[in-house]
Amino acid sequence: MKEENRSAAGFGAIGLVAAFIFSIVWVVAACADPSWSVGNDYVSQLGVSDVTLTKNIFNYGCFLVGVLMFVYGIGKAYAYRGAECASGMLVAIAGVLLFLIGMIHSGQDYHGIISILLFVCLAFAILAAGATDAKEGRMLNAAVCACVLVAAAISFAGISIEMGEAVMIAGSLAWIIADSLKLIFD
C-alpha cells in the first residue's frame, strides 16, 4: 500500500531510465563482440570480452545501472509499505550486486555467488511486487510478474542456465519498466 504523502513518480522515472540504459548496454556490448551469443554464453561474460568496447560498455553499464537501481529501489521502499517496500529493498540490494558484477568479473572469486544473489533478489522482488499487485487489483502488473518468473524458471530448467539467465534479465527489465510506470502513475 502506498503512503498518500510519499510520491514515487521520480523514482519510477529513474527505474525506467535504468531499464532502458541496461537494454542498450546489453545490445551494444553483445553486437560489438561477434563471439558472444545469447543463450550460449553468460551475460556477465561480456565484462571479460576480448573486445575492449564490449568489456568497457558492459562493466561501466553495470556500474551506472547498479546505482540507478539502488536509487529506484530505495525510493520504492520509501514510498510503500509491506511487501511492496520489501520489493524495493530487494531491488536496491540487486542494484548493489549489479554494481559489484561490473567490478568482480566472470571467472573471478565470488562472481558466481554475486550473480546468484542478484537473480534471487530480483526474483523475490518480482514475487513480492506481484503478490501486492494481485491483491490490489493491478492484474496487468501481476501478470507481468508471473510471466517473468515462469519464463525464467522454464528456461533455467528446460533449456540452459545461460538461456535462463538471459530470459531472467530480459524479464526483469520488462518488470522494472512495468513497475516504474506503476510508480509514476500510482
PDB file of N, CA and C in Angstrom, residues 90-185:
ATOM      1  N   LEU A  90      14.750  -5.143  -1.940  1.00  0.00           N
ATOM      2  CA  LEU A  90      15.417  -6.199  -2.713  1.00  0.00           C
ATOM      3  C   LEU A  90      15.981  -5.660  -4.024  1.00  0.00           C
ATOM      4  N   VAL A  91      15.267  -4.735  -4.654  1.00  0.00           N
ATOM      5  CA  VAL A  91      15.780  -4.108  -5.874  1.00  0.00           C
ATOM      6  C   VAL A  91      17.023  -3.277  -5.552  1.00  0.00           C
ATOM      7  N   ALA A  92      17.005  -2.581  -4.415  1.00  0.00           N
ATOM      8  CA  ALA A  92      18.181  -1.795  -4.011  1.00  0.00           C
ATOM      9  C   ALA A  92      19.384  -2.716  -3.800  1.00  0.00           C
ATOM     10  N   ILE A  93      19.171  -3.841  -3.153  1.00  0.00           N
ATOM     11  CA  ILE A  93      20.263  -4.808  -2.953  1.00  0.00           C
ATOM     12  C   ILE A  93      20.739  -5.343  -4.306  1.00  0.00           C
ATOM     13  N   ALA A  94      19.787  -5.628  -5.203  1.00  0.00           N
ATOM     14  CA  ALA A  94      20.154  -6.102  -6.548  1.00  0.00           C
ATOM     15  C   ALA A  94      20.989  -5.050  -7.276  1.00  0.00           C
ATOM     16  N   GLY A  95      20.697  -3.777  -7.055  1.00  0.00           N
ATOM     17  CA  GLY A  95      21.498  -2.712  -7.654  1.00  0.00           C
ATOM     18  C   GLY A  95      22.939  -2.742  -7.174  1.00  0.00           C
ATOM     19  N   VAL A  96      23.118  -2.961  -5.876  1.00  0.00           N
ATOM     20  CA  VAL A  96      24.474  -3.077  -5.325  1.00  0.00           C
ATOM     21  C   VAL A  96      25.178  -4.286  -5.947  1.00  0.00           C
ATOM     22  N   LEU A  97      24.466  -5.385  -6.076  1.00  0.00           N
ATOM     23  CA  LEU A  97      25.063  -6.601  -6.650  1.00  0.00           C
ATOM     24  C   LEU A  97      25.426  -6.400  -8.123  1.00  0.00           C
ATOM     25  N   LEU A  98      24.569  -5.690  -8.866  1.00  0.00           N
ATOM     26  CA  LEU A  98      24.888  -5.404 -10.267  1.00  0.00           C
ATOM     27  C   LEU A  98      26.135  -4.526 -10.362  1.00  0.00           C
ATOM     28  N   PHE A  99      26.249  -3.549  -9.486  1.00  0.00           N
ATOM     29  CA  PHE A  99      27.447  -2.706  -9.435  1.00  0.00           C
ATOM     30  C   PHE A  99      28.683  -3.581  -9.206  1.00  0.00           C
ATOM     31  N   LEU A 100      28.573  -4.543  -8.283  1.00  0.00           N
ATOM     32  CA  LEU A 100      29.704  -5.437  -7.991  1.00  0.00           C
ATOM     33  C   LEU A 100      30.059  -6.325  -9.188  1.00  0.00           C
ATOM     34  N   ILE A 101      29.053  -6.707  -9.984  1.00  0.00           N
ATOM     35  CA  ILE A 101      29.335  -7.519 -11.181  1.00  0.00           C
ATOM     36  C   ILE A 101      30.209  -6.736 -12.154  1.00  0.00           C
ATOM     37  N   GLY A 102      30.061  -5.420 -12.186  1.00  0.00           N
ATOM     38  CA  GLY A 102      30.928  -4.594 -13.017  1.00  0.00           C
ATOM     39  C   GLY A 102      32.373  -4.568 -12.529  1.00  0.00           C
ATOM     40  N   MET A 103      32.575  -4.893 -11.251  1.00  0.00           N
ATOM     41  CA  MET A 103      33.928  -4.900 -10.671  1.00  0.00           C
ATOM     42  C   MET A 103      34.504  -6.304 -10.556  1.00  0.00           C
ATOM     43  N   ILE A 104      33.687  -7.245 -10.171  1.00  0.00           N
ATOM     44  CA  ILE A 104      34.142  -8.630  -9.960  1.00  0.00           C
ATOM     45  C   ILE A 104      33.629  -9.438 -11.147  1.00  0.00           C
ATOM     46  N   HIS A 105      34.507  -9.669 -12.093  1.00  0.00           N
ATOM     47  CA  HIS A 105      34.121 -10.207 -13.395  1.00  0.00           C
ATOM     48  C   HIS A 105      33.962 -11.718 -13.399  1.00  0.00           C
ATOM     49  N   SER A 106      33.352 -12.185 -14.454  1.00  0.00           N
ATOM     50  CA  SER A 106      33.148 -13.611 -14.673  1.00  0.00           C
ATOM     51  C   SER A 106      34.470 -14.357 -14.537  1.00  0.00           C
ATOM     52  N   GLY A 107      34.462 -15.419 -13.751  1.00  0.00           N
ATOM     53  CA  GLY A 107      35.657 -16.214 -13.535  1.00  0.00           C
ATOM     54  C   GLY A 107      36.436 -15.828 -12.290  1.00  0.00           C
ATOM     55  N   GLN A 108      36.164 -14.665 -11.724  1.00  0.00           N
ATOM     56  CA  GLN A 108      36.847 -14.240 -10.506  1.00  0.00           C
ATOM     57  C   GLN A 108      36.129 -14.810  -9.283  1.00  0.00           C
ATOM     58  N   ASP A 109      36.862 -14.840  -8.172  1.00  0.00           N
ATOM     59  CA  ASP A 109      36.267 -15.302  -6.918  1.00  0.00           C
ATOM     60  C   ASP A 109      35.025 -14.489  -6.606  1.00  0.00           C
ATOM     61  N   TYR A 110      34.024 -15.150  -6.112  1.00  0.00           N
ATOM     62  CA  TYR A 110      32.759 -14.566  -5.654  1.00  0.00           C
ATOM     63  C   TYR A 110      31.832 -14.100  -6.766  1.00  0.00           C
ATOM     64  N   HIS A 111      32.265 -14.083  -8.022  1.00  0.00           N
ATOM     65  CA  HIS A 111      31.381 -13.628  -9.086  1.00  0.00           C
ATOM     66  C   HIS A 111      30.127 -14.492  -9.162  1.00  0.00           C
ATOM     67  N   GLY A 112      30.292 -15.798  -9.096  1.00  0.00           N
ATOM     68  CA  GLY A 112      29.144 -16.697  -9.179  1.00  0.00           C
ATOM     69  C   GLY A 112      28.148 -16.467  -8.053  1.00  0.00           C
ATOM     70  N   ILE A 113      28.654 -16.273  -6.858  1.00  0.00           N
ATOM     71  CA  ILE A 113      27.778 -16.022  -5.704  1.00  0.00           C
ATOM     72  C   ILE A 113      27.035 -14.699  -5.883  1.00  0.00           C
ATOM     73  N   ILE A 114      27.754 -13.685  -6.340  1.00  0.00           N
ATOM     74  CA  ILE A 114      27.128 -12.376  -6.560  1.00  0.00           C
ATOM     75  C   ILE A 114      26.034 -12.483  -7.617  1.00  0.00           C
ATOM     76  N   SER A 115      26.304 -13.203  -8.695  1.00  0.00           N
ATOM     77  CA  SER A 115      25.309 -13.372  -9.759  1.00  0.00           C
ATOM     78  C   SER A 115      24.068 -14.101  -9.251  1.00  0.00           C
ATOM     79  N   ILE A 116      24.274 -15.172  -8.516  1.00  0.00           N
ATOM     80  CA  ILE A 116      23.140 -15.929  -7.982  1.00  0.00           C
ATOM     81  C   ILE A 116      22.323 -15.060  -7.033  1.00  0.00           C
ATOM     82  N   LEU A 117      23.001 -14.327  -6.152  1.00  0.00           N
ATOM     83  CA  LEU A 117      22.287 -13.447  -5.225  1.00  0.00           C
ATOM     84  C   LEU A 117      21.503 -12.365  -5.970  1.00  0.00           C
ATOM     85  N   LEU A 118      22.081 -11.849  -7.050  1.00  0.00           N
ATOM     86  CA  LEU A 118      21.386 -10.849  -7.863  1.00  0.00           C
ATOM     87  C   LEU A 118      20.064 -11.411  -8.384  1.00  0.00           C
ATOM     88  N   PHE A 119      20.116 -12.610  -8.954  1.00  0.00           N
ATOM     89  CA  PHE A 119      18.902 -13.206  -9.508  1.00  0.00           C
ATOM     90  C   PHE A 119      17.898 -13.590  -8.425  1.00  0.00           C
ATOM     91  N   VAL A 120      18.374 -14.041  -7.286  1.00  0.00           N
ATOM     92  CA  VAL A 120      17.474 -14.370  -6.176  1.00  0.00           C
ATOM     93  C   VAL A 120      16.775 -13.102  -5.676  1.00  0.00           C
ATOM     94  N   CYS A 121      17.534 -12.027  -5.502  1.00  0.00           N
ATOM     95  CA  CYS A 121      16.932 -10.760  -5.064  1.00  0.00           C
ATOM     96  C   CYS A 121      15.890 -10.271  -6.064  1.00  0.00           C
ATOM     97  N   LEU A 122      16.220 -10.319  -7.346  1.00  0.00           N
ATOM     98  CA  LEU A 122      15.257  -9.886  -8.359  1.00  0.00           C
ATOM     99  C   LEU A 122      14.015 -10.773  -8.369  1.00  0.00           C
ATOM    100  N   ALA A 123      14.203 -12.082  -8.254  1.00  0.00           N
ATOM    101  CA  ALA A 123      13.052 -12.992  -8.262  1.00  0.00           C
ATOM    102  C   ALA A 123      12.123 -12.708  -7.086  1.00  0.00           C
ATOM    103  N   PHE A 124      12.687 -12.520  -5.900  1.00  0.00           N
ATOM    104  CA  PHE A 124      11.846 -12.236  -4.732  1.00  0.00           C
ATOM    105  C   PHE A 124      11.247 -10.834  -4.796  1.00  0.00           C
ATOM    106  N   ALA A 125      11.958  -9.875  -5.388  1.00  0.00           N
ATOM    107  CA  ALA A 125      11.395  -8.531  -5.572  1.00  0.00           C
ATOM    108  C   ALA A 125      10.188  -8.597  -6.499  1.00  0.00           C
ATOM    109  N   ILE A 126      10.323  -9.351  -7.579  1.00  0.00           N
ATOM    110  CA  ILE A 126       9.222  -9.509  -8.530  1.00  0.00           C
ATOM    111  C   ILE A 126       8.063 -10.248  -7.877  1.00  0.00           C
ATOM    112  N   LEU A 127       8.350 -11.286  -7.124  1.00  0.00           N
ATOM    113  CA  LEU A 127       7.314 -12.061  -6.436  1.00  0.00           C
ATOM    114  C   LEU A 127       6.554 -11.194  -5.429  1.00  0.00           C
ATOM    115  N   ALA A 128       7.279 -10.420  -4.626  1.00  0.00           N
ATOM    116  CA  ALA A 128       6.631  -9.555  -3.622  1.00  0.00           C
ATOM    117  C   ALA A 128       5.764  -8.489  -4.296  1.00  0.00           C
ATOM    118  N   ALA A 129       6.286  -7.877  -5.344  1.00  0.00           N
ATOM    119  CA  ALA A 129       5.508  -6.866  -6.061  1.00  0.00           C
ATOM    120  C   ALA A 129       4.297  -7.487  -6.729  1.00  0.00           C
ATOM    121  N   GLY A 130       4.471  -8.662  -7.314  1.00  0.00           N
ATOM    122  CA  GLY A 130       3.354  -9.339  -7.982  1.00  0.00           C
ATOM    123  C   GLY A 130       2.245  -9.711  -7.021  1.00  0.00           C
ATOM    124  N   ALA A 131       2.616 -10.170  -5.836  1.00  0.00           N
ATOM    125  CA  ALA A 131       1.612 -10.517  -4.824  1.00  0.00           C
ATOM    126  C   ALA A 131       0.814  -9.281  -4.418  1.00  0.00           C
ATOM    127  N   THR A 132       1.506  -8.167  -4.214  1.00  0.00           N
ATOM    128  CA  THR A 132       0.823  -6.923  -3.858  1.00  0.00           C
ATOM    129  C   THR A 132      -0.039  -6.430  -5.006  1.00  0.00           C
ATOM    130  N   ASP A 133       0.490  -6.501  -6.225  1.00  0.00           N
ATOM    131  CA  ASP A 133      -0.284  -6.059  -7.389  1.00  0.00           C
ATOM    132  C   ASP A 133      -1.568  -6.874  -7.529  1.00  0.00           C
ATOM    133  N   ALA A 134      -1.475  -8.183  -7.363  1.00  0.00           N
ATOM    134  CA  ALA A 134      -2.668  -9.032  -7.467  1.00  0.00           C
ATOM    135  C   ALA A 134      -3.668  -8.698  -6.367  1.00  0.00           C
ATOM    136  N   LYS A 135      -3.181  -8.511  -5.160  1.00  0.00           N
ATOM    137  CA  LYS A 135      -4.039  -8.198  -4.017  1.00  0.00           C
ATOM    138  C   LYS A 135      -4.766  -6.868  -4.214  1.00  0.00           C
ATOM    139  N   GLU A 136      -4.087  -5.913  -4.834  1.00  0.00           N
ATOM    140  CA  GLU A 136      -4.666  -4.581  -5.020  1.00  0.00           C
ATOM    141  C   GLU A 136      -5.347  -4.401  -6.371  1.00  0.00           C
ATOM    142  N   GLY A 137      -5.496  -5.491  -7.140  1.00  0.00           N
ATOM    143  CA  GLY A 137      -6.247  -5.440  -8.383  1.00  0.00           C
ATOM    144  C   GLY A 137      -5.490  -4.928  -9.592  1.00  0.00           C
ATOM    145  N   ARG A 138      -4.195  -4.788  -9.500  1.00  0.00           N
ATOM    146  CA  ARG A 138      -3.394  -4.371 -10.655  1.00  0.00           C
ATOM    147  C   ARG A 138      -2.977  -5.633 -11.409  1.00  0.00           C
ATOM    148  N   MET A 139      -3.926  -6.207 -12.110  1.00  0.00           N
ATOM    149  CA  MET A 139      -3.737  -7.528 -12.699  1.00  0.00           C
ATOM    150  C   MET A 139      -2.727  -7.541 -13.842  1.00  0.00           C
ATOM    151  N   LEU A 140      -2.611  -6.448 -14.583  1.00  0.00           N
ATOM    152  CA  LEU A 140      -1.614  -6.412 -15.660  1.00  0.00           C
ATOM    153  C   LEU A 140      -0.201  -6.499 -15.077  1.00  0.00           C
ATOM    154  N   ASN A 141       0.055  -5.731 -14.022  1.00  0.00           N
ATOM    155  CA  ASN A 141       1.369  -5.804 -13.380  1.00  0.00           C
ATOM    156  C   ASN A 141       1.604  -7.182 -12.766  1.00  0.00           C
ATOM    157  N   ALA A 142       0.570  -7.747 -12.150  1.00  0.00           N
ATOM    158  CA  ALA A 142       0.698  -9.087 -11.572  1.00  0.00           C
ATOM    159  C   ALA A 142       0.987 -10.115 -12.658  1.00  0.00           C
ATOM    160  N   ALA A 143       0.358  -9.959 -13.808  1.00  0.00           N
ATOM    161  CA  ALA A 143       0.594 -10.885 -14.921  1.00  0.00           C
ATOM    162  C   ALA A 143       2.020 -10.774 -15.441  1.00  0.00           C
ATOM    163  N   VAL A 144       2.539  -9.553 -15.509  1.00  0.00           N
ATOM    164  CA  VAL A 144       3.944  -9.370 -15.930  1.00  0.00           C
ATOM    165  C   VAL A 144       4.858 -10.126 -14.976  1.00  0.00           C
ATOM    166  N   CYS A 145       4.611  -9.974 -13.674  1.00  0.00           N
ATOM    167  CA  CYS A 145       5.428 -10.674 -12.670  1.00  0.00           C
ATOM    168  C   CYS A 145       5.380 -12.178 -12.868  1.00  0.00           C
ATOM    169  N   ALA A 146       4.174 -12.707 -13.026  1.00  0.00           N
ATOM    170  CA  ALA A 146       4.011 -14.152 -13.193  1.00  0.00           C
ATOM    171  C   ALA A 146       4.703 -14.643 -14.465  1.00  0.00           C
ATOM    172  N   CYS A 147       4.541 -13.914 -15.556  1.00  0.00           N
ATOM    173  CA  CYS A 147       5.157 -14.319 -16.827  1.00  0.00           C
ATOM    174  C   CYS A 147       6.679 -14.327 -16.731  1.00  0.00           C
ATOM    175  N   VAL A 148       7.246 -13.314 -16.096  1.00  0.00           N
ATOM    176  CA  VAL A 148       8.707 -13.236 -15.959  1.00  0.00           C
ATOM    177  C   VAL A 148       9.219 -14.432 -15.173  1.00  0.00           C
ATOM    178  N   LEU A 149       8.605 -14.704 -14.032  1.00  0.00           N
ATOM    179  CA  LEU A 149       9.085 -15.793 -13.171  1.00  0.00           C
ATOM    180  C   LEU A 149       8.896 -17.160 -13.820  1.00  0.00           C
ATOM    181  N   VAL A 150       7.767 -17.384 -14.474  1.00  0.00           N
ATOM    182  CA  VAL A 150       7.518 -18.679 -15.124  1.00  0.00           C
ATOM    183  C   VAL A 150       8.456 -18.872 -16.318  1.00  0.00           C
ATOM    184  N   ALA A 151       8.619 -17.836 -17.135  1.00  0.00           N
ATOM    185  CA  ALA A 151       9.505 -17.955 -18.303  1.00  0.00           C
ATOM    186  C   ALA A 151      10.943 -18.224 -17.878  1.00  0.00           C
ATOM    187  N   ALA A 152      11.386 -17.536 -16.839  1.00  0.00           N
ATOM    188  CA  ALA A 152      12.762 -17.756 -16.357  1.00  0.00           C
ATOM    189  C   ALA A 152      12.917 -19.170 -15.809  1.00  0.00           C
ATOM    190  N   ALA A 153      11.948 -19.631 -15.024  1.00  0.00           N
ATOM    191  CA  ALA A 153      12.036 -20.983 -14.450  1.00  0.00           C
ATOM    192  C   ALA A 153      12.062 -22.039 -15.549  1.00  0.00           C
ATOM    193  N   ILE A 154      11.220 -21.887 -16.551  1.00  0.00           N
ATOM    194  CA  ILE A 154      11.190 -22.845 -17.667  1.00  0.00           C
ATOM    195  C   ILE A 154      12.509 -22.813 -18.426  1.00  0.00           C
ATOM    196  N   SER A 155      13.041 -21.624 -18.663  1.00  0.00           N
ATOM    197  CA  SER A 155      14.304 -21.500 -19.401  1.00  0.00           C
ATOM    198  C   SER A 155      15.472 -22.097 -18.626  1.00  0.00           C
ATOM    199  N   PHE A 156      15.529 -21.814 -17.321  1.00  0.00           N
ATOM    200  CA  PHE A 156      16.597 -22.387 -16.492  1.00  0.00           C
ATOM    201  C   PHE A 156      16.513 -23.910 -16.500  1.00  0.00           C
ATOM    202  N   ALA A 157      15.320 -24.440 -16.304  1.00  0.00           N
ATOM    203  CA  ALA A 157      15.157 -25.891 -16.162  1.00  0.00           C
ATOM    204  C   ALA A 157      15.162 -26.623 -17.498  1.00  0.00           C
ATOM    205  N   GLY A 158      14.569 -26.011 -18.517  1.00  0.00           N
ATOM    206  CA  GLY A 158      14.351 -26.741 -19.753  1.00  0.00           C
ATOM    207  C   GLY A 158      15.320 -26.487 -20.877  1.00  0.00           C
ATOM    208  N   ILE A 159      16.026 -25.374 -20.831  1.00  0.00           N
ATOM    209  CA  ILE A 159      16.909 -25.054 -21.947  1.00  0.00           C
ATOM    210  C   ILE A 159      18.363 -25.083 -21.486  1.00  0.00           C
ATOM    211  N   SER A 160      18.774 -24.038 -20.756  1.00  0.00           N
ATOM    212  CA  SER A 160      20.144 -23.981 -20.226  1.00  0.00           C
ATOM    213  C   SER A 160      20.218 -22.871 -19.189  1.00  0.00           C
ATOM    214  N   ILE A 161      21.226 -22.938 -18.366  1.00  0.00           N
ATOM    215  CA  ILE A 161      21.438 -21.893 -17.366  1.00  0.00           C
ATOM    216  C   ILE A 161      21.691 -20.559 -18.073  1.00  0.00           C
ATOM    217  N   GLU A 162      22.463 -20.588 -19.146  1.00  0.00           N
ATOM    218  CA  GLU A 162      22.771 -19.365 -19.889  1.00  0.00           C
ATOM    219  C   GLU A 162      21.497 -18.731 -20.462  1.00  0.00           C
ATOM    220  N   MET A 163      20.618 -19.562 -21.015  1.00  0.00           N
ATOM    221  CA  MET A 163      19.370 -19.027 -21.567  1.00  0.00           C
ATOM    222  C   MET A 163      18.453 -18.558 -20.440  1.00  0.00           C
ATOM    223  N   GLY A 164      18.423 -19.292 -19.345  1.00  0.00           N
ATOM    224  CA  GLY A 164      17.628 -18.869 -18.196  1.00  0.00           C
ATOM    225  C   GLY A 164      18.069 -17.519 -17.676  1.00  0.00           C
ATOM    226  N   GLU A 165      19.385 -17.315 -17.636  1.00  0.00           N
ATOM    227  CA  GLU A 165      19.921 -16.028 -17.200  1.00  0.00           C
ATOM    228  C   GLU A 165      19.467 -14.915 -18.136  1.00  0.00           C
ATOM    229  N   ALA A 166      19.568 -15.136 -19.423  1.00  0.00           N
ATOM    230  CA  ALA A 166      19.169 -14.118 -20.403  1.00  0.00           C
ATOM    231  C   ALA A 166      17.674 -13.813 -20.301  1.00  0.00           C
ATOM    232  N   VAL A 167      16.867 -14.850 -20.151  1.00  0.00           N
ATOM    233  CA  VAL A 167      15.416 -14.655 -20.024  1.00  0.00           C
ATOM    234  C   VAL A 167      15.098 -13.912 -18.730  1.00  0.00           C
ATOM    235  N   MET A 168      15.779 -14.261 -17.643  1.00  0.00           N
ATOM    236  CA  MET A 168      15.541 -13.580 -16.360  1.00  0.00           C
ATOM    237  C   MET A 168      15.939 -12.111 -16.450  1.00  0.00           C
ATOM    238  N   ILE A 169      17.036 -11.816 -17.119  1.00  0.00           N
ATOM    239  CA  ILE A 169      17.457 -10.417 -17.263  1.00  0.00           C
ATOM    240  C   ILE A 169      16.455  -9.653 -18.121  1.00  0.00           C
ATOM    241  N   ALA A 170      16.092 -10.209 -19.274  1.00  0.00           N
ATOM    242  CA  ALA A 170      15.125  -9.535 -20.147  1.00  0.00           C
ATOM    243  C   ALA A 170      13.787  -9.368 -19.435  1.00  0.00           C
ATOM    244  N   GLY A 171      13.358 -10.406 -18.730  1.00  0.00           N
ATOM    245  CA  GLY A 171      12.105 -10.319 -17.986  1.00  0.00           C
ATOM    246  C   GLY A 171      12.173  -9.305 -16.861  1.00  0.00           C
ATOM    247  N   SER A 172      13.306  -9.244 -16.183  1.00  0.00           N
ATOM    248  CA  SER A 172      13.480  -8.262 -15.100  1.00  0.00           C
ATOM    249  C   SER A 172      13.427  -6.840 -15.652  1.00  0.00           C
ATOM    250  N   LEU A 173      13.989  -6.646 -16.825  1.00  0.00           N
ATOM    251  CA  LEU A 173      13.915  -5.327 -17.455  1.00  0.00           C
ATOM    252  C   LEU A 173      12.462  -4.968 -17.772  1.00  0.00           C
ATOM    253  N   ALA A 174      11.709  -5.937 -18.307  1.00  0.00           N
ATOM    254  CA  ALA A 174      10.283  -5.702 -18.589  1.00  0.00           C
ATOM    255  C   ALA A 174       9.526  -5.399 -17.298  1.00  0.00           C
ATOM    256  N   TRP A 175       9.838  -6.144 -16.229  1.00  0.00           N
ATOM    257  CA  TRP A 175       9.164  -5.905 -14.957  1.00  0.00           C
ATOM    258  C   TRP A 175       9.512  -4.525 -14.393  1.00  0.00           C
ATOM    259  N   ILE A 176      10.782  -4.120 -14.478  1.00  0.00           N
ATOM    260  CA  ILE A 176      11.169  -2.806 -13.968  1.00  0.00           C
ATOM    261  C   ILE A 176      10.434  -1.706 -14.734  1.00  0.00           C
ATOM    262  N   ILE A 177      10.268  -1.887 -16.031  1.00  0.00           N
ATOM    263  CA  ILE A 177       9.516  -0.900 -16.823  1.00  0.00           C
ATOM    264  C   ILE A 177       8.069  -0.843 -16.343  1.00  0.00           C
ATOM    265  N   ALA A 178       7.417  -1.998 -16.222  1.00  0.00           N
ATOM    266  CA  ALA A 178       6.022  -2.032 -15.759  1.00  0.00           C
ATOM    267  C   ALA A 178       5.888  -1.483 -14.345  1.00  0.00           C
ATOM    268  N   ASP A 179       6.805  -1.856 -13.467  1.00  0.00           N
ATOM    269  CA  ASP A 179       6.765  -1.409 -12.084  1.00  0.00           C
ATOM    270  C   ASP A 179       7.042   0.091 -11.992  1.00  0.00           C
ATOM    271  N   SER A 180       7.961   0.580 -12.801  1.00  0.00           N
ATOM    272  CA  SER A 180       8.275   2.008 -12.815  1.00  0.00           C
ATOM    273  C   SER A 180       7.073   2.819 -13.281  1.00  0.00           C
ATOM    274  N   LEU A 181       6.389   2.322 -14.284  1.00  0.00           N
ATOM    275  CA  LEU A 181       5.177   3.012 -14.759  1.00  0.00           C
ATOM    276  C   LEU A 181       4.125   3.042 -13.662  1.00  0.00           C
ATOM    277  N   LYS A 182       4.041   1.965 -12.894  1.00  0.00           N
ATOM    278  CA  LYS A 182       3.110   1.933 -11.760  1.00  0.00           C
ATOM    279  C   LYS A 182       3.484   3.026 -10.757  1.00  0.00           C
ATOM    280  N   LEU A 183       4.760   3.169 -10.464  1.00  0.00           N
ATOM    281  CA  LEU A 183       5.201   4.196  -9.513  1.00  0.00           C
ATOM    282  C   LEU A 183       4.912   5.598 -10.053  1.00  0.00           C
ATOM    283  N   ILE A 184       5.091   5.775 -11.348  1.00  0.00           N
ATOM    284  CA  ILE A 184       4.853   7.093 -11.945  1.00  0.00           C
ATOM    285  C   ILE A 184       3.379   7.460 -11.914  1.00  0.00           C
ATOM    286  N   PHE A 185       2.510   6.523 -12.248  1.00  0.00           N
ATOM    287  CA  PHE A 185       1.088   6.828 -12.399  1.00  0.00           C
ATOM    288  C   PHE A 185       0.223   6.475 -11.205  1.00  0.00           C
TER     289      PHE A 185
END
